[in-house]
């Protein structure tokens, strides 16, 4: 076993917390409770990132997911009436459900495939915790974004811009 | 309840004073045993921790203690200072009865709040309602960990400190929202909704106003930001960023003129309408701590932090911070509350473009 006992304890605690919260998110009837559990889930995952020595990714996880995105989710839940959300009848088997189940199974198979085939246990990647500490996590991420992944980075910003423009158009149309 | 206890006490002990003596002795002995056990357990944990982390653990515990002292001391002082400042601005004297210059007024107030009954309304969403006053303290504690009070007086110098504070500060809004939603009260809910939309609007220019500072300091560690301001403070080279940050800080802490989430004349008390006693005062405490934190951050980013001649660094740090807090109190009695559309338009249509332009100019000048 690599890592100290303390690291293993924290990892298992956070892993179980994340899974537990994920289960709670999909089983709660009250959407606000789901949202709060989702935030706890994000925090648990942030702690796992911390264990990997990448502080910046952990903080970014908290900032983007637990902060910004959850704020929007919560805001949306507040604006739609919860009573209405509760009264949604349970449809037996809708097209959406079938599609969702297929997607979920596909994702699971992909994950299994990735774990079984791609990941080589014991092989150390280029960014070990020690190297991250030496260079600094922010510098590492920033350097990669500006060199190797520049195209993906720019494309992502274009996609976000399109999203913003789309939101503005939708909002204007309603008037 | 109290009368019932008294009756029980009289029935059991009234007839026989020796019984009372034995009961007291037993209680004393039990306390001793519990204390000894506690001491043993704490000792075990501390030695185990010392073996694992060395002095880090001691530093952490001492830091936590220091943070507690700062949080409570600051709140006690600010409650008094706010009333005194308000008084003098309205040509009154303010509190003067309890202690010299009314200095002990806030202690009297807190004793009163502690003694008040805590009421939980029947139809509240219990988990959210009970968690909110506790959760609102998390960002305060996180921010306190990385703020450099002096060159060597800092719990932890984390190399992503600035991002960490900003990331956790959104938890305040979550707590406010949980309080507003969990109370099942329309005024609380409106307060919560207002708080969220306000915070979404003002977090963006706040971030954009800190970025030029980070670019000039070339670091995300708060200590290195302070150290980078050695010839001159950043407020001299980044006046626009400072102003944007300060406006956003006032908005983020829900102070007048941006106090719409708790506007007394419209929403009773906004998101904490349904809270009483100590739970209410936790929100109060968090608000004052947040004011302290945003001003401490403004000091760190723009006013040279603990740097200053003659006096020790801590003194300079607190002097600058409290000067900024005074300005925020001054705002409260100078500006009337803004309307909600004005509030949002000011951020989206004025502050954000201005901050973007400032960022662009800074980047261009730094490259030259």
mmCIF file of N, CA, C and O in Angstrom, chain B residues 91-181:
data_model
loop_
_atom_site.group_PDB
_atom_site.id
_atom_site.type_symbol
_atom_site.label_atom_id
_atom_site.label_comp_id
_atom_site.label_asym_id
_atom_site.label_seq_id
_atom_site.Cartn_x
_atom_site.Cartn_y
_atom_site.Cartn_z
ATOM 1 N N UNK B 91 -25.222 63.224 15.451
ATOM 2 C CA UNK B 91 -25.075 64.173 16.553
ATOM 3 C C UNK B 91 -25.765 63.648 17.802
ATOM 4 O O UNK B 91 -26.559 64.328 18.450
ATOM 5 N N UNK B 92 -25.502 62.377 18.113
ATOM 6 C CA UNK B 92 -25.878 61.795 19.399
ATOM 7 C C UNK B 92 -24.579 61.342 20.052
ATOM 8 O O UNK B 92 -23.504 61.520 19.479
ATOM 9 N N UNK B 93 -24.678 60.739 21.232
ATOM 10 C CA UNK B 93 -23.455 60.265 21.882
ATOM 11 C C UNK B 93 -23.262 58.777 21.643
ATOM 12 O O UNK B 93 -22.150 58.286 21.548
ATOM 13 N N UNK B 94 -24.370 58.035 21.522
ATOM 14 C CA UNK B 94 -24.243 56.592 21.404
ATOM 15 C C UNK B 94 -24.161 55.960 22.782
ATOM 16 O O UNK B 94 -24.386 56.633 23.788
ATOM 17 N N UNK B 95 -23.829 54.659 22.869
ATOM 18 C CA UNK B 95 -23.806 53.989 24.168
ATOM 19 C C UNK B 95 -22.791 54.635 25.106
ATOM 20 O O UNK B 95 -21.675 54.937 24.686
ATOM 21 N N UNK B 96 -23.175 54.839 26.357
ATOM 22 C CA UNK B 96 -22.225 55.451 27.293
ATOM 23 C C UNK B 96 -22.397 54.944 28.722
ATOM 24 O O UNK B 96 -21.594 55.271 29.583
ATOM 25 N N UNK B 97 -23.421 54.082 28.963
ATOM 26 C CA UNK B 97 -23.726 53.718 30.340
ATOM 27 C C UNK B 97 -22.844 52.588 30.858
ATOM 28 O O UNK B 97 -22.338 52.636 31.964
ATOM 29 N N UNK B 98 -22.657 51.521 30.024
ATOM 30 C CA UNK B 98 -21.962 50.329 30.506
ATOM 31 C C UNK B 98 -20.462 50.484 30.274
ATOM 32 O O UNK B 98 -19.995 50.420 29.147
ATOM 33 N N UNK B 99 -19.716 50.680 31.324
ATOM 34 C CA UNK B 99 -18.275 50.794 31.184
ATOM 35 C C UNK B 99 -17.876 52.173 30.672
ATOM 36 O O UNK B 99 -18.716 52.972 30.280
ATOM 37 N N UNK B 100 -16.547 52.452 30.641
ATOM 38 C CA UNK B 100 -16.092 53.763 30.158
ATOM 39 C C UNK B 100 -16.392 53.926 28.665
ATOM 40 O O UNK B 100 -16.117 53.022 27.887
ATOM 41 N N UNK B 101 -16.969 55.020 28.282
ATOM 42 C CA UNK B 101 -17.405 55.287 26.899
ATOM 43 C C UNK B 101 -18.338 54.191 26.373
ATOM 44 O O UNK B 101 -18.412 53.968 25.167
ATOM 45 N N UNK B 102 -18.998 53.473 27.264
ATOM 46 C CA UNK B 102 -19.898 52.411 26.825
ATOM 47 C C UNK B 102 -19.187 51.232 26.220
ATOM 48 O O UNK B 102 -19.772 50.449 25.477
ATOM 49 N N UNK B 103 -17.882 51.055 26.533
ATOM 50 C CA UNK B 103 -17.084 50.011 25.887
ATOM 51 C C UNK B 103 -17.595 48.602 26.179
ATOM 52 O O UNK B 103 -17.411 47.701 25.386
ATOM 53 N N UNK B 104 -18.244 48.432 27.345
ATOM 54 C CA UNK B 104 -18.695 47.089 27.706
ATOM 55 C C UNK B 104 -20.105 46.806 27.211
ATOM 56 O O UNK B 104 -20.671 45.764 27.498
ATOM 57 N N UNK B 105 -20.661 47.751 26.436
ATOM 58 C CA UNK B 105 -22.029 47.598 25.944
ATOM 59 C C UNK B 105 -22.224 46.290 25.175
ATOM 60 O O UNK B 105 -23.208 45.581 25.370
ATOM 61 N N UNK B 106 -21.249 45.958 24.330
ATOM 62 C CA UNK B 106 -21.444 44.762 23.496
ATOM 63 C C UNK B 106 -21.401 43.498 24.335
ATOM 64 O O UNK B 106 -22.038 42.503 23.991
ATOM 65 N N UNK B 107 -20.647 43.514 25.435
ATOM 66 C CA UNK B 107 -20.642 42.336 26.310
ATOM 67 C C UNK B 107 -22.010 42.185 26.955
ATOM 68 O O UNK B 107 -22.571 41.076 27.002
ATOM 69 N N UNK B 108 -22.582 43.310 27.409
ATOM 70 C CA UNK B 108 -23.927 43.251 27.978
ATOM 71 C C UNK B 108 -24.915 42.737 26.944
ATOM 72 O O UNK B 108 -25.777 41.895 27.244
ATOM 73 N N UNK B 109 -24.767 43.217 25.705
ATOM 74 C CA UNK B 109 -25.656 42.774 24.633
ATOM 75 C C UNK B 109 -25.542 41.275 24.405
ATOM 76 O O UNK B 109 -26.542 40.573 24.235
ATOM 77 N N UNK B 110 -24.298 40.778 24.401
ATOM 78 C CA UNK B 110 -24.140 39.355 24.084
ATOM 79 C C UNK B 110 -24.673 38.488 25.219
ATOM 80 O O UNK B 110 -25.216 37.414 24.964
ATOM 81 N N UNK B 111 -24.526 38.950 26.461
ATOM 82 C CA UNK B 111 -25.108 38.195 27.573
ATOM 83 C C UNK B 111 -26.625 38.142 27.427
ATOM 84 O O UNK B 111 -27.255 37.095 27.592
ATOM 85 N N UNK B 112 -27.199 39.269 27.027
ATOM 86 C CA UNK B 112 -28.644 39.297 26.805
ATOM 87 C C UNK B 112 -29.041 38.296 25.724
ATOM 88 O O UNK B 112 -29.990 37.527 25.884
ATOM 89 N N UNK B 113 -28.272 38.283 24.620
ATOM 90 C CA UNK B 113 -28.609 37.377 23.513
ATOM 91 C C UNK B 113 -28.463 35.915 23.923
ATOM 92 O O UNK B 113 -29.253 35.063 23.524
ATOM 93 N N UNK B 114 -27.439 35.640 24.751
ATOM 94 C CA UNK B 114 -27.225 34.265 25.210
ATOM 95 C C UNK B 114 -28.389 33.797 26.068
ATOM 96 O O UNK B 114 -28.771 32.630 26.020
ATOM 97 N N UNK B 115 -28.937 34.715 26.858
ATOM 98 C CA UNK B 115 -29.980 34.324 27.802
ATOM 99 C C UNK B 115 -31.333 34.191 27.139
ATOM 100 O O UNK B 115 -32.262 33.651 27.724
ATOM 101 N N UNK B 116 -31.472 34.670 25.911
ATOM 102 C CA UNK B 116 -32.785 34.652 25.266
ATOM 103 C C UNK B 116 -33.195 33.244 24.876
ATOM 104 O O UNK B 116 -32.370 32.398 24.572
ATOM 105 N N UNK B 117 -34.513 33.040 24.849
ATOM 106 C CA UNK B 117 -35.015 31.724 24.466
ATOM 107 C C UNK B 117 -34.800 31.500 22.975
ATOM 108 O O UNK B 117 -34.992 32.415 22.174
ATOM 109 N N UNK B 118 -34.419 30.272 22.633
ATOM 110 C CA UNK B 118 -34.242 29.938 21.213
ATOM 111 C C UNK B 118 -35.525 29.283 20.729
ATOM 112 O O UNK B 118 -35.919 28.228 21.227
ATOM 113 N N UNK B 119 -36.180 29.905 19.782
ATOM 114 C CA UNK B 119 -37.452 29.398 19.286
ATOM 115 C C UNK B 119 -37.237 28.790 17.907
ATOM 116 O O UNK B 119 -36.609 29.409 17.050
ATOM 117 N N UNK B 120 -37.761 27.587 17.707
ATOM 118 C CA UNK B 120 -37.746 26.987 16.370
ATOM 119 C C UNK B 120 -39.190 26.931 15.873
ATOM 120 O O UNK B 120 -39.999 26.207 16.442
ATOM 121 N N UNK B 121 -39.518 27.698 14.845
ATOM 122 C CA UNK B 121 -40.882 27.654 14.327
ATOM 123 C C UNK B 121 -41.239 26.239 13.862
ATOM 124 O O UNK B 121 -40.372 25.470 13.458
ATOM 125 N N UNK B 122 -42.537 25.878 13.956
ATOM 126 C CA UNK B 122 -42.908 24.484 13.781
ATOM 127 C C UNK B 122 -42.683 23.974 12.354
ATOM 128 O O UNK B 122 -42.267 22.860 12.144
ATOM 129 N N UNK B 123 -42.957 24.805 11.338
ATOM 130 C CA UNK B 123 -42.965 24.273 9.981
ATOM 131 C C UNK B 123 -41.656 24.479 9.231
ATOM 132 O O UNK B 123 -41.612 24.345 8.026
ATOM 133 N N UNK B 124 -40.589 24.818 9.938
ATOM 134 C CA UNK B 124 -39.338 25.058 9.226
ATOM 135 C C UNK B 124 -38.790 23.751 8.669
ATOM 136 O O UNK B 124 -39.124 22.663 9.138
ATOM 137 N N UNK B 125 -37.939 23.894 7.654
ATOM 138 C CA UNK B 125 -37.216 22.766 7.077
ATOM 139 C C UNK B 125 -36.027 22.516 8.006
ATOM 140 O O UNK B 125 -34.965 23.113 7.859
ATOM 141 N N UNK B 126 -36.216 21.612 8.990
ATOM 142 C CA UNK B 126 -35.286 21.572 10.124
ATOM 143 C C UNK B 126 -33.804 21.471 9.768
ATOM 144 O O UNK B 126 -33.008 22.287 10.240
ATOM 145 N N UNK B 127 -33.383 20.483 8.948
ATOM 146 C CA UNK B 127 -31.935 20.385 8.715
ATOM 147 C C UNK B 127 -31.328 21.666 8.139
ATOM 148 O O UNK B 127 -30.278 22.112 8.604
ATOM 149 N N UNK B 128 -32.020 22.247 7.166
ATOM 150 C CA UNK B 128 -31.477 23.465 6.557
ATOM 151 C C UNK B 128 -31.481 24.606 7.562
ATOM 152 O O UNK B 128 -30.509 25.343 7.699
ATOM 153 N N UNK B 129 -32.583 24.725 8.290
ATOM 154 C CA UNK B 129 -32.746 25.822 9.237
ATOM 155 C C UNK B 129 -31.680 25.773 10.317
ATOM 156 O O UNK B 129 -31.117 26.789 10.705
ATOM 157 N N UNK B 130 -31.363 24.558 10.807
ATOM 158 C CA UNK B 130 -30.396 24.440 11.894
ATOM 159 C C UNK B 130 -28.961 24.549 11.388
ATOM 160 O O UNK B 130 -28.086 25.026 12.100
ATOM 161 N N UNK B 131 -28.723 24.100 10.147
ATOM 162 C CA UNK B 131 -27.351 24.117 9.631
ATOM 163 C C UNK B 131 -26.891 25.512 9.228
ATOM 164 O O UNK B 131 -25.715 25.833 9.332
ATOM 165 N N UNK B 132 -27.830 26.336 8.768
ATOM 166 C CA UNK B 132 -27.456 27.625 8.175
ATOM 167 C C UNK B 132 -26.582 28.488 9.090
ATOM 168 O O UNK B 132 -25.527 28.957 8.655
ATOM 169 N N UNK B 133 -26.964 28.719 10.366
ATOM 170 C CA UNK B 133 -26.119 29.598 11.184
ATOM 171 C C UNK B 133 -24.726 29.045 11.425
ATOM 172 O O UNK B 133 -23.806 29.812 11.687
ATOM 173 N N UNK B 134 -24.562 27.707 11.339
ATOM 174 C CA UNK B 134 -23.218 27.150 11.525
ATOM 175 C C UNK B 134 -22.408 27.287 10.242
ATOM 176 O O UNK B 134 -21.245 27.660 10.245
ATOM 177 N N UNK B 135 -23.074 26.972 9.124
ATOM 178 C CA UNK B 135 -22.380 26.974 7.834
ATOM 179 C C UNK B 135 -21.864 28.362 7.477
ATOM 180 O O UNK B 135 -20.839 28.495 6.806
ATOM 181 N N UNK B 136 -22.530 29.389 7.948
ATOM 182 C CA UNK B 136 -22.146 30.743 7.559
ATOM 183 C C UNK B 136 -20.770 31.101 8.121
ATOM 184 O O UNK B 136 -20.133 32.046 7.663
ATOM 185 N N UNK B 137 -20.275 30.288 9.080
ATOM 186 C CA UNK B 137 -18.966 30.582 9.662
ATOM 187 C C UNK B 137 -17.802 29.952 8.906
ATOM 188 O O UNK B 137 -16.669 30.363 9.073
ATOM 189 N N UNK B 138 -18.113 28.939 8.080
ATOM 190 C CA UNK B 138 -17.021 28.216 7.410
ATOM 191 C C UNK B 138 -16.143 29.146 6.579
ATOM 192 O O UNK B 138 -14.921 29.151 6.744
ATOM 193 N N UNK B 139 -16.729 29.974 5.680
ATOM 194 C CA UNK B 139 -15.850 30.847 4.880
ATOM 195 C C UNK B 139 -15.042 31.803 5.736
ATOM 196 O O UNK B 139 -13.883 32.092 5.394
ATOM 197 N N UNK B 140 -15.613 32.270 6.855
ATOM 198 C CA UNK B 140 -14.858 33.172 7.729
ATOM 199 C C UNK B 140 -13.603 32.479 8.234
ATOM 200 O O UNK B 140 -12.500 33.041 8.173
ATOM 201 N N UNK B 141 -13.762 31.234 8.708
ATOM 202 C CA UNK B 141 -12.614 30.526 9.268
ATOM 203 C C UNK B 141 -11.574 30.251 8.184
ATOM 204 O O UNK B 141 -10.380 30.421 8.400
ATOM 205 N N UNK B 142 -12.048 29.840 6.995
ATOM 206 C CA UNK B 142 -11.119 29.541 5.899
ATOM 207 C C UNK B 142 -10.307 30.782 5.547
ATOM 208 O O UNK B 142 -9.089 30.721 5.371
ATOM 209 N N UNK B 143 -10.982 31.926 5.464
ATOM 210 C CA UNK B 143 -10.275 33.146 5.081
ATOM 211 C C UNK B 143 -9.254 33.528 6.143
ATOM 212 O O UNK B 143 -8.142 33.943 5.828
ATOM 213 N N UNK B 144 -9.630 33.352 7.427
ATOM 214 C CA UNK B 144 -8.725 33.731 8.514
ATOM 215 C C UNK B 144 -7.421 32.931 8.469
ATOM 216 O O UNK B 144 -6.387 33.410 8.905
ATOM 217 N N UNK B 145 -7.509 31.703 7.954
ATOM 218 C CA UNK B 145 -6.320 30.846 7.949
ATOM 219 C C UNK B 145 -5.219 31.453 7.082
ATOM 220 O O UNK B 145 -4.048 31.377 7.416
ATOM 221 N N UNK B 146 -5.573 32.085 5.961
ATOM 222 C CA UNK B 146 -4.526 32.513 5.028
ATOM 223 C C UNK B 146 -4.208 34.004 5.110
ATOM 224 O O UNK B 146 -3.273 34.449 4.464
ATOM 225 N N UNK B 147 -4.962 34.779 5.886
ATOM 226 C CA UNK B 147 -4.673 36.213 5.955
ATOM 227 C C UNK B 147 -3.369 36.436 6.730
ATOM 228 O O UNK B 147 -3.229 35.950 7.845
ATOM 229 N N UNK B 148 -2.396 37.159 6.150
ATOM 230 C CA UNK B 148 -1.172 37.447 6.890
ATOM 231 C C UNK B 148 -1.338 38.684 7.773
ATOM 232 O O UNK B 148 -1.415 39.803 7.279
ATOM 233 N N UNK B 149 -1.382 38.456 9.089
ATOM 234 C CA UNK B 149 -1.540 39.585 10.008
ATOM 235 C C UNK B 149 -0.214 40.306 10.207
ATOM 236 O O UNK B 149 -0.180 41.469 10.524
ATOM 237 N N UNK B 150 0.863 39.542 10.056
ATOM 238 C CA UNK B 150 2.198 40.125 10.126
ATOM 239 C C UNK B 150 3.106 39.229 9.279
ATOM 240 O O UNK B 150 2.671 38.176 8.816
ATOM 241 N N UNK B 151 4.363 39.657 9.111
ATOM 242 C CA UNK B 151 5.254 38.891 8.242
ATOM 243 C C UNK B 151 5.340 37.433 8.684
ATOM 244 O O UNK B 151 5.462 36.535 7.868
ATOM 245 N N UNK B 152 5.285 37.196 10.010
ATOM 246 C CA UNK B 152 5.384 35.812 10.481
ATOM 247 C C UNK B 152 4.111 35.360 11.176
ATOM 248 O O UNK B 152 4.063 34.263 11.714
ATOM 249 N N UNK B 153 3.088 36.191 11.181
ATOM 250 C CA UNK B 153 1.856 35.872 11.905
ATOM 251 C C UNK B 153 0.782 35.462 10.908
ATOM 252 O O UNK B 153 -0.039 36.256 10.480
ATOM 253 N N UNK B 154 0.832 34.204 10.527
ATOM 254 C CA UNK B 154 -0.110 33.694 9.540
ATOM 255 C C UNK B 154 -0.246 32.209 9.814
ATOM 256 O O UNK B 154 0.753 31.519 10.016
ATOM 257 N N UNK B 155 -1.498 31.717 9.846
ATOM 258 C CA UNK B 155 -1.657 30.299 10.194
ATOM 259 C C UNK B 155 -1.004 29.437 9.130
ATOM 260 O O UNK B 155 -0.237 28.537 9.420
ATOM 261 N N UNK B 156 -1.302 29.716 7.854
ATOM 262 C CA UNK B 156 -0.765 28.909 6.769
ATOM 263 C C UNK B 156 -0.572 29.786 5.537
ATOM 264 O O UNK B 156 -1.483 30.518 5.170
ATOM 265 N N UNK B 157 0.588 29.722 4.929
ATOM 266 C CA UNK B 157 0.772 30.440 3.685
ATOM 267 C C UNK B 157 0.535 29.462 2.547
ATOM 268 O O UNK B 157 1.408 28.705 2.170
ATOM 269 N N UNK B 158 -0.693 29.439 2.027
ATOM 270 C CA UNK B 158 -1.047 28.484 0.983
ATOM 271 C C UNK B 158 -0.808 29.139 -0.368
ATOM 272 O O UNK B 158 -1.160 30.311 -0.568
ATOM 273 N N UNK B 159 -0.225 28.386 -1.311
ATOM 274 C CA UNK B 159 0.154 29.031 -2.568
ATOM 275 C C UNK B 159 -1.031 29.291 -3.497
ATOM 276 O O UNK B 159 -0.859 29.853 -4.575
ATOM 277 N N UNK B 160 -2.241 28.876 -3.105
ATOM 278 C CA UNK B 160 -3.415 29.289 -3.871
ATOM 279 C C UNK B 160 -4.379 30.018 -2.931
ATOM 280 O O UNK B 160 -5.597 29.942 -3.083
ATOM 281 N N UNK B 161 -3.830 30.724 -1.959
ATOM 282 C CA UNK B 161 -4.633 31.351 -0.904
ATOM 283 C C UNK B 161 -5.761 32.233 -1.408
ATOM 284 O O UNK B 161 -6.899 32.147 -0.941
ATOM 285 N N UNK B 162 -5.444 33.081 -2.404
ATOM 286 C CA UNK B 162 -6.456 34.027 -2.880
ATOM 287 C C UNK B 162 -7.638 33.292 -3.485
ATOM 288 O O UNK B 162 -8.802 33.581 -3.169
ATOM 289 N N UNK B 163 -7.329 32.288 -4.319
ATOM 290 C CA UNK B 163 -8.409 31.531 -4.958
ATOM 291 C C UNK B 163 -9.223 30.806 -3.898
ATOM 292 O O UNK B 163 -10.447 30.694 -4.006
ATOM 293 N N UNK B 164 -8.539 30.335 -2.853
ATOM 294 C CA UNK B 164 -9.253 29.599 -1.824
ATOM 295 C C UNK B 164 -10.277 30.483 -1.119
ATOM 296 O O UNK B 164 -11.430 30.079 -0.928
ATOM 297 N N UNK B 165 -9.854 31.686 -0.743
ATOM 298 C CA UNK B 165 -10.793 32.587 -0.068
ATOM 299 C C UNK B 165 -11.998 32.857 -0.965
ATOM 300 O O UNK B 165 -13.158 32.772 -0.543
ATOM 301 N N UNK B 166 -11.717 33.147 -2.242
ATOM 302 C CA UNK B 166 -12.813 33.481 -3.156
ATOM 303 C C UNK B 166 -13.724 32.275 -3.363
ATOM 304 O O UNK B 166 -14.947 32.420 -3.459
ATOM 305 N N UNK B 167 -13.113 31.062 -3.407
ATOM 306 C CA UNK B 167 -13.926 29.870 -3.630
ATOM 307 C C UNK B 167 -14.877 29.642 -2.462
ATOM 308 O O UNK B 167 -16.054 29.337 -2.650
ATOM 309 N N UNK B 168 -14.359 29.801 -1.241
ATOM 310 C CA UNK B 168 -15.193 29.506 -0.088
ATOM 311 C C UNK B 168 -16.173 30.618 0.241
ATOM 312 O O UNK B 168 -17.134 30.406 0.958
ATOM 313 N N UNK B 169 -15.898 31.827 -0.289
ATOM 314 C CA UNK B 169 -16.782 32.934 0.089
ATOM 315 C C UNK B 169 -18.190 32.709 -0.436
ATOM 316 O O UNK B 169 -19.155 33.245 0.101
ATOM 317 N N UNK B 170 -18.338 31.867 -1.489
ATOM 318 C CA UNK B 170 -19.689 31.648 -1.997
ATOM 319 C C UNK B 170 -20.508 30.794 -1.030
ATOM 320 O O UNK B 170 -21.730 30.743 -1.137
ATOM 321 N N UNK B 171 -19.840 30.149 -0.077
ATOM 322 C CA UNK B 171 -20.590 29.369 0.914
ATOM 323 C C UNK B 171 -21.456 30.259 1.788
ATOM 324 O O UNK B 171 -22.499 29.831 2.281
ATOM 325 N N UNK B 172 -21.020 31.498 1.990
ATOM 326 C CA UNK B 172 -21.834 32.437 2.762
ATOM 327 C C UNK B 172 -23.209 32.568 2.129
ATOM 328 O O UNK B 172 -24.232 32.531 2.814
ATOM 329 N N UNK B 173 -23.207 32.698 0.814
ATOM 330 C CA UNK B 173 -24.466 32.867 0.107
ATOM 331 C C UNK B 173 -25.320 31.617 0.251
ATOM 332 O O UNK B 173 -26.526 31.694 0.441
ATOM 333 N N UNK B 174 -24.651 30.460 0.198
ATOM 334 C CA UNK B 174 -25.386 29.209 0.356
ATOM 335 C C UNK B 174 -26.059 29.171 1.734
ATOM 336 O O UNK B 174 -27.229 28.794 1.860
ATOM 337 N N UNK B 175 -25.311 29.583 2.764
ATOM 338 C CA UNK B 175 -25.873 29.578 4.111
ATOM 339 C C UNK B 175 -27.057 30.541 4.200
ATOM 340 O O UNK B 175 -28.091 30.217 4.782
ATOM 341 N N UNK B 176 -26.900 31.716 3.600
ATOM 342 C CA UNK B 176 -27.992 32.691 3.621
ATOM 343 C C UNK B 176 -29.214 32.126 2.911
ATOM 344 O O UNK B 176 -30.346 32.234 3.380
ATOM 345 N N UNK B 177 -28.933 31.450 1.797
ATOM 346 C CA UNK B 177 -30.036 30.857 1.050
ATOM 347 C C UNK B 177 -30.720 29.759 1.866
ATOM 348 O O UNK B 177 -31.945 29.661 1.921
ATOM 349 N N UNK B 178 -29.908 28.923 2.554
ATOM 350 C CA UNK B 178 -30.491 27.858 3.369
ATOM 351 C C UNK B 178 -31.340 28.433 4.485
ATOM 352 O O UNK B 178 -32.412 27.908 4.812
ATOM 353 N N UNK B 179 -30.872 29.530 5.075
ATOM 354 C CA UNK B 179 -31.661 30.182 6.131
ATOM 355 C C UNK B 179 -32.955 30.713 5.545
ATOM 356 O O UNK B 179 -34.040 30.530 6.122
ATOM 357 N N UNK B 180 -32.862 31.358 4.394
ATOM 358 C CA UNK B 180 -34.048 31.960 3.796
ATOM 359 C C UNK B 180 -35.054 30.920 3.357
ATOM 360 O O UNK B 180 -36.256 31.072 3.564
ATOM 361 N N UNK B 181 -34.558 29.829 2.788
ATOM 362 C CA UNK B 181 -35.447 28.777 2.301
ATOM 363 C C UNK B 181 -36.000 27.959 3.467
ATOM 364 O O UNK B 181 -37.188 27.663 3.542
#
